[in-house]
Amino acid sequence: MVDGGFRGILSGLPFPEIQLTGDSDAALRLSAEHGDVHVFTETVEGPGRSLTALRDRANRAGRTVRAALELPIIARETESEAWARVDRQWRELHPSGPDAQAWRIGDDRWAGFADLGYPQAIGLVGSYEQVARKLREYVAAGVDTFVLSGHPHIEEVHRAGEHLLFHADPAGRTLRAQEAPA
């Protein structure tokens, strides 16, 4: 590297997007000063307070930082189908013990995802319409990007693409301009 840049074939390339995460004051300060996107995870209180703190710090630094939310989801045609899926997965790992419903925290959120092997504890469970409504609420609160996950990955990505995304974004903005069909 020379003067903060690269020589030769790597010179002149745009600097990569910086995505940071964390809820501590230090993490929010680092994102506000240097990040392009701050990736939040859902908490019982929701990302609102941390998102506001990030935006305030970024504004004071004369910057704009986009907000992303990493969120596991289990979405099905009906709410009862989604909860049946949760119950099946839960009983495979916890044949005895508390019922999966004990981890419901309201507002279509469930705090048992970590016990199913997800890195995040809290995510969304419900019908496609319910999950889409909650995603739109996050957008209204300032979330720009979502990192959605499900198990098994291929099945859940297919379900989200085919059944969920058009509910969350009926205008079709989930396609980027360069990806939109001609």
Short mmCIF file of C-alpha atoms in Angstrom, two decimals:
data_model
loop_
_atom_site.label_atom_id
_atom_site.label_comp_id
_atom_site.label_asym_id
_atom_site.label_seq_id
_atom_site.Cartn_x
_atom_site.Cartn_y
_atom_site.Cartn_z
CA MET A 1 0.00 0.00 0.00
CA VAL A 2 1.15 3.50 -0.79
CA ASP A 3 -0.42 6.52 0.92
CA GLY A 4 -3.48 4.46 1.91
CA GLY A 5 -4.06 3.03 -1.56
CA PHE A 6 -2.90 0.15 -3.72
CA ARG A 7 -0.48 0.06 -6.64
CA GLY A 8 -0.90 -1.56 -10.02
CA ILE A 9 -4.05 -3.40 -10.98
CA LEU A 10 -5.70 -2.66 -7.64
CA SER A 11 -5.21 1.10 -7.88
CA GLY A 12 -8.23 3.23 -8.62
CA LEU A 13 -10.77 0.67 -7.40
CA PRO A 14 -13.52 1.99 -5.15
CA PHE A 15 -13.03 1.35 -1.47
CA PRO A 16 -15.17 -1.58 -0.31
CA GLU A 17 -18.33 -0.94 1.67
CA ILE A 18 -17.67 -1.17 5.41
CA GLN A 19 -20.27 -3.07 7.40
CA LEU A 20 -19.95 -3.09 11.17
CA THR A 21 -22.05 -4.51 13.97
CA GLY A 22 -22.45 -4.33 17.74
CA ASP A 23 -24.62 -2.59 20.30
CA SER A 24 -21.97 -1.07 22.55
CA ASP A 25 -21.24 2.64 22.57
CA ALA A 26 -17.82 1.92 21.05
CA ALA A 27 -19.38 -0.08 18.19
CA LEU A 28 -21.91 2.65 17.41
CA ARG A 29 -19.19 5.32 17.55
CA LEU A 30 -16.97 3.30 15.18
CA SER A 31 -19.84 2.86 12.71
CA ALA A 32 -20.82 6.52 12.93
CA GLU A 33 -17.27 7.62 12.16
CA HIS A 34 -16.15 4.98 9.67
CA GLY A 35 -18.92 2.59 8.61
CA ASP A 36 -21.21 2.56 5.61
CA VAL A 37 -23.73 0.09 7.07
CA HIS A 38 -24.33 -0.89 10.68
CA VAL A 39 -25.83 -4.35 11.07
CA PHE A 40 -28.14 -4.68 14.06
CA THR A 41 -29.69 -7.77 15.57
CA GLU A 42 -33.17 -7.77 17.06
CA THR A 43 -33.47 -7.29 20.81
CA VAL A 44 -36.44 -7.49 23.14
CA GLU A 45 -36.57 -3.68 23.07
CA GLY A 46 -36.14 -3.58 19.30
CA PRO A 47 -33.39 -1.78 17.38
CA GLY A 48 -34.98 1.67 17.75
CA ARG A 49 -32.86 3.10 20.56
CA SER A 50 -29.55 1.89 19.10
CA LEU A 51 -30.59 3.04 15.63
CA THR A 52 -31.38 6.52 16.96
CA ALA A 53 -28.05 6.65 18.79
CA LEU A 54 -26.20 5.63 15.63
CA ARG A 55 -27.99 8.23 13.49
CA ASP A 56 -27.33 10.98 16.07
CA ARG A 57 -23.62 10.14 16.20
CA ALA A 58 -23.34 9.91 12.42
CA ASN A 59 -25.09 13.29 12.03
CA ARG A 60 -22.65 14.89 14.48
CA ALA A 61 -19.79 13.42 12.43
CA GLY A 62 -21.35 14.81 9.22
CA ARG A 63 -21.99 11.31 7.88
CA THR A 64 -24.85 9.03 6.94
CA VAL A 65 -24.73 5.37 7.93
CA ARG A 66 -27.27 2.91 6.59
CA ALA A 67 -28.89 0.46 8.99
CA ALA A 68 -29.28 -3.26 8.38
CA LEU A 69 -31.10 -5.81 10.51
CA GLU A 70 -30.00 -9.45 10.67
CA LEU A 71 -33.10 -11.47 11.34
CA PRO A 72 -34.04 -15.15 11.30
CA ILE A 73 -37.53 -15.85 9.99
CA ILE A 74 -39.99 -18.70 9.81
CA ALA A 75 -42.83 -17.67 7.51
CA ARG A 76 -45.60 -19.79 6.06
CA GLU A 77 -48.95 -19.28 4.37
CA THR A 78 -50.70 -19.08 7.76
CA GLU A 79 -49.52 -18.21 11.24
CA SER A 80 -50.51 -21.68 12.50
CA GLU A 81 -48.35 -23.33 9.80
CA ALA A 82 -45.37 -21.18 10.82
CA TRP A 83 -45.81 -22.07 14.48
CA ALA A 84 -46.22 -25.76 13.61
CA ARG A 85 -42.80 -25.54 11.90
CA VAL A 86 -41.31 -23.87 14.99
CA ASP A 87 -42.82 -26.53 17.25
CA ARG A 88 -41.44 -29.38 15.07
CA GLN A 89 -37.94 -27.89 15.01
CA TRP A 90 -38.10 -27.16 18.74
CA ARG A 91 -39.22 -30.70 19.69
CA GLU A 92 -36.42 -32.22 17.57
CA LEU A 93 -33.89 -30.45 19.78
CA HIS A 94 -35.86 -30.23 23.03
CA PRO A 95 -38.03 -33.36 23.29
CA SER A 96 -38.70 -32.60 26.94
CA GLY A 97 -38.70 -29.22 28.55
CA PRO A 98 -40.53 -25.96 27.98
CA ASP A 99 -42.77 -25.51 24.99
CA ALA A 100 -41.51 -23.31 22.12
CA GLN A 101 -44.41 -20.94 22.77
CA ALA A 102 -42.76 -19.95 26.06
CA TRP A 103 -40.25 -17.89 24.04
CA ARG A 104 -42.87 -15.75 22.28
CA ILE A 105 -42.24 -12.08 22.99
CA GLY A 106 -45.15 -10.65 21.03
CA ASP A 107 -45.43 -8.63 17.87
CA ASP A 108 -44.67 -11.74 15.73
CA ARG A 109 -41.26 -12.04 17.42
CA TRP A 110 -39.85 -15.20 18.96
CA ALA A 111 -36.77 -15.44 21.18
CA GLY A 112 -35.97 -19.13 20.67
CA PHE A 113 -33.98 -18.99 17.44
CA ALA A 114 -30.58 -19.39 19.17
CA ASP A 115 -31.78 -22.68 20.63
CA LEU A 116 -32.44 -23.87 17.07
CA GLY A 117 -28.87 -23.10 16.00
CA TYR A 118 -29.24 -19.56 14.64
CA PRO A 119 -26.63 -16.97 15.61
CA GLN A 120 -29.41 -14.54 16.57
CA ALA A 121 -31.81 -15.21 19.43
CA ILE A 122 -34.78 -13.14 18.23
CA GLY A 123 -36.55 -13.29 14.88
CA LEU A 124 -39.96 -13.35 13.25
CA VAL A 125 -42.52 -16.14 13.08
CA GLY A 126 -45.84 -15.82 11.29
CA SER A 127 -47.70 -15.78 8.04
CA TYR A 128 -46.08 -14.20 5.02
CA GLU A 129 -48.32 -11.16 5.50
CA GLN A 130 -47.44 -10.84 9.21
CA VAL A 131 -43.69 -11.09 8.61
CA ALA A 132 -43.93 -8.64 5.69
CA ARG A 133 -45.87 -6.16 7.86
CA LYS A 134 -43.15 -6.35 10.52
CA LEU A 135 -40.42 -5.83 7.89
CA ARG A 136 -42.27 -2.72 6.68
CA GLU A 137 -42.39 -1.48 10.30
CA TYR A 138 -38.62 -1.87 10.53
CA VAL A 139 -38.25 0.09 7.27
CA ALA A 140 -40.45 2.87 8.69
CA ALA A 141 -38.19 2.91 11.77
CA GLY A 142 -35.12 3.46 9.57
CA VAL A 143 -33.82 0.01 8.60
CA ASP A 144 -32.53 0.09 5.01
CA THR A 145 -31.34 -3.49 4.51
CA PHE A 146 -32.27 -6.93 5.82
CA VAL A 147 -30.16 -10.03 6.23
CA LEU A 148 -32.81 -12.75 6.49
CA SER A 149 -31.98 -16.32 7.41
CA GLY A 150 -33.77 -19.62 7.79
CA HIS A 151 -33.07 -23.33 8.14
CA PRO A 152 -32.78 -25.26 5.93
CA HIS A 153 -31.27 -22.41 3.92
CA ILE A 154 -32.30 -23.33 0.38
CA GLU A 155 -35.90 -24.09 1.34
CA GLU A 156 -36.32 -20.90 3.35
CA VAL A 157 -34.63 -18.67 0.76
CA HIS A 158 -36.97 -20.11 -1.85
CA ARG A 159 -40.01 -19.50 0.37
CA ALA A 160 -38.93 -15.93 1.13
CA GLY A 161 -38.30 -15.15 -2.52
CA GLU A 162 -41.48 -16.71 -3.81
CA HIS A 163 -43.97 -15.90 -1.05
CA LEU A 164 -42.66 -13.18 1.28
CA LEU A 165 -40.78 -10.44 -0.57
CA PHE A 166 -43.63 -9.23 -2.75
CA HIS A 167 -45.74 -8.80 0.40
CA ALA A 168 -42.96 -6.80 2.06
CA ASP A 169 -42.27 -4.71 -1.05
CA PRO A 170 -45.26 -4.73 -3.43
CA ALA A 171 -43.66 -2.00 -5.56
CA GLY A 172 -40.83 -4.40 -6.44
CA ARG A 173 -38.03 -2.25 -5.08
CA THR A 174 -36.25 -5.37 -3.85
CA LEU A 175 -34.79 -5.58 -7.36
CA ARG A 176 -31.93 -3.18 -7.83
CA ALA A 177 -31.98 -1.04 -10.95
CA GLN A 178 -29.18 -3.00 -12.60
CA GLU A 179 -30.97 -6.31 -11.84
CA ALA A 180 -34.42 -5.27 -13.03
CA PRO A 181 -35.66 -7.12 -16.08
CA ALA A 182 -35.52 -5.08 -19.30
#
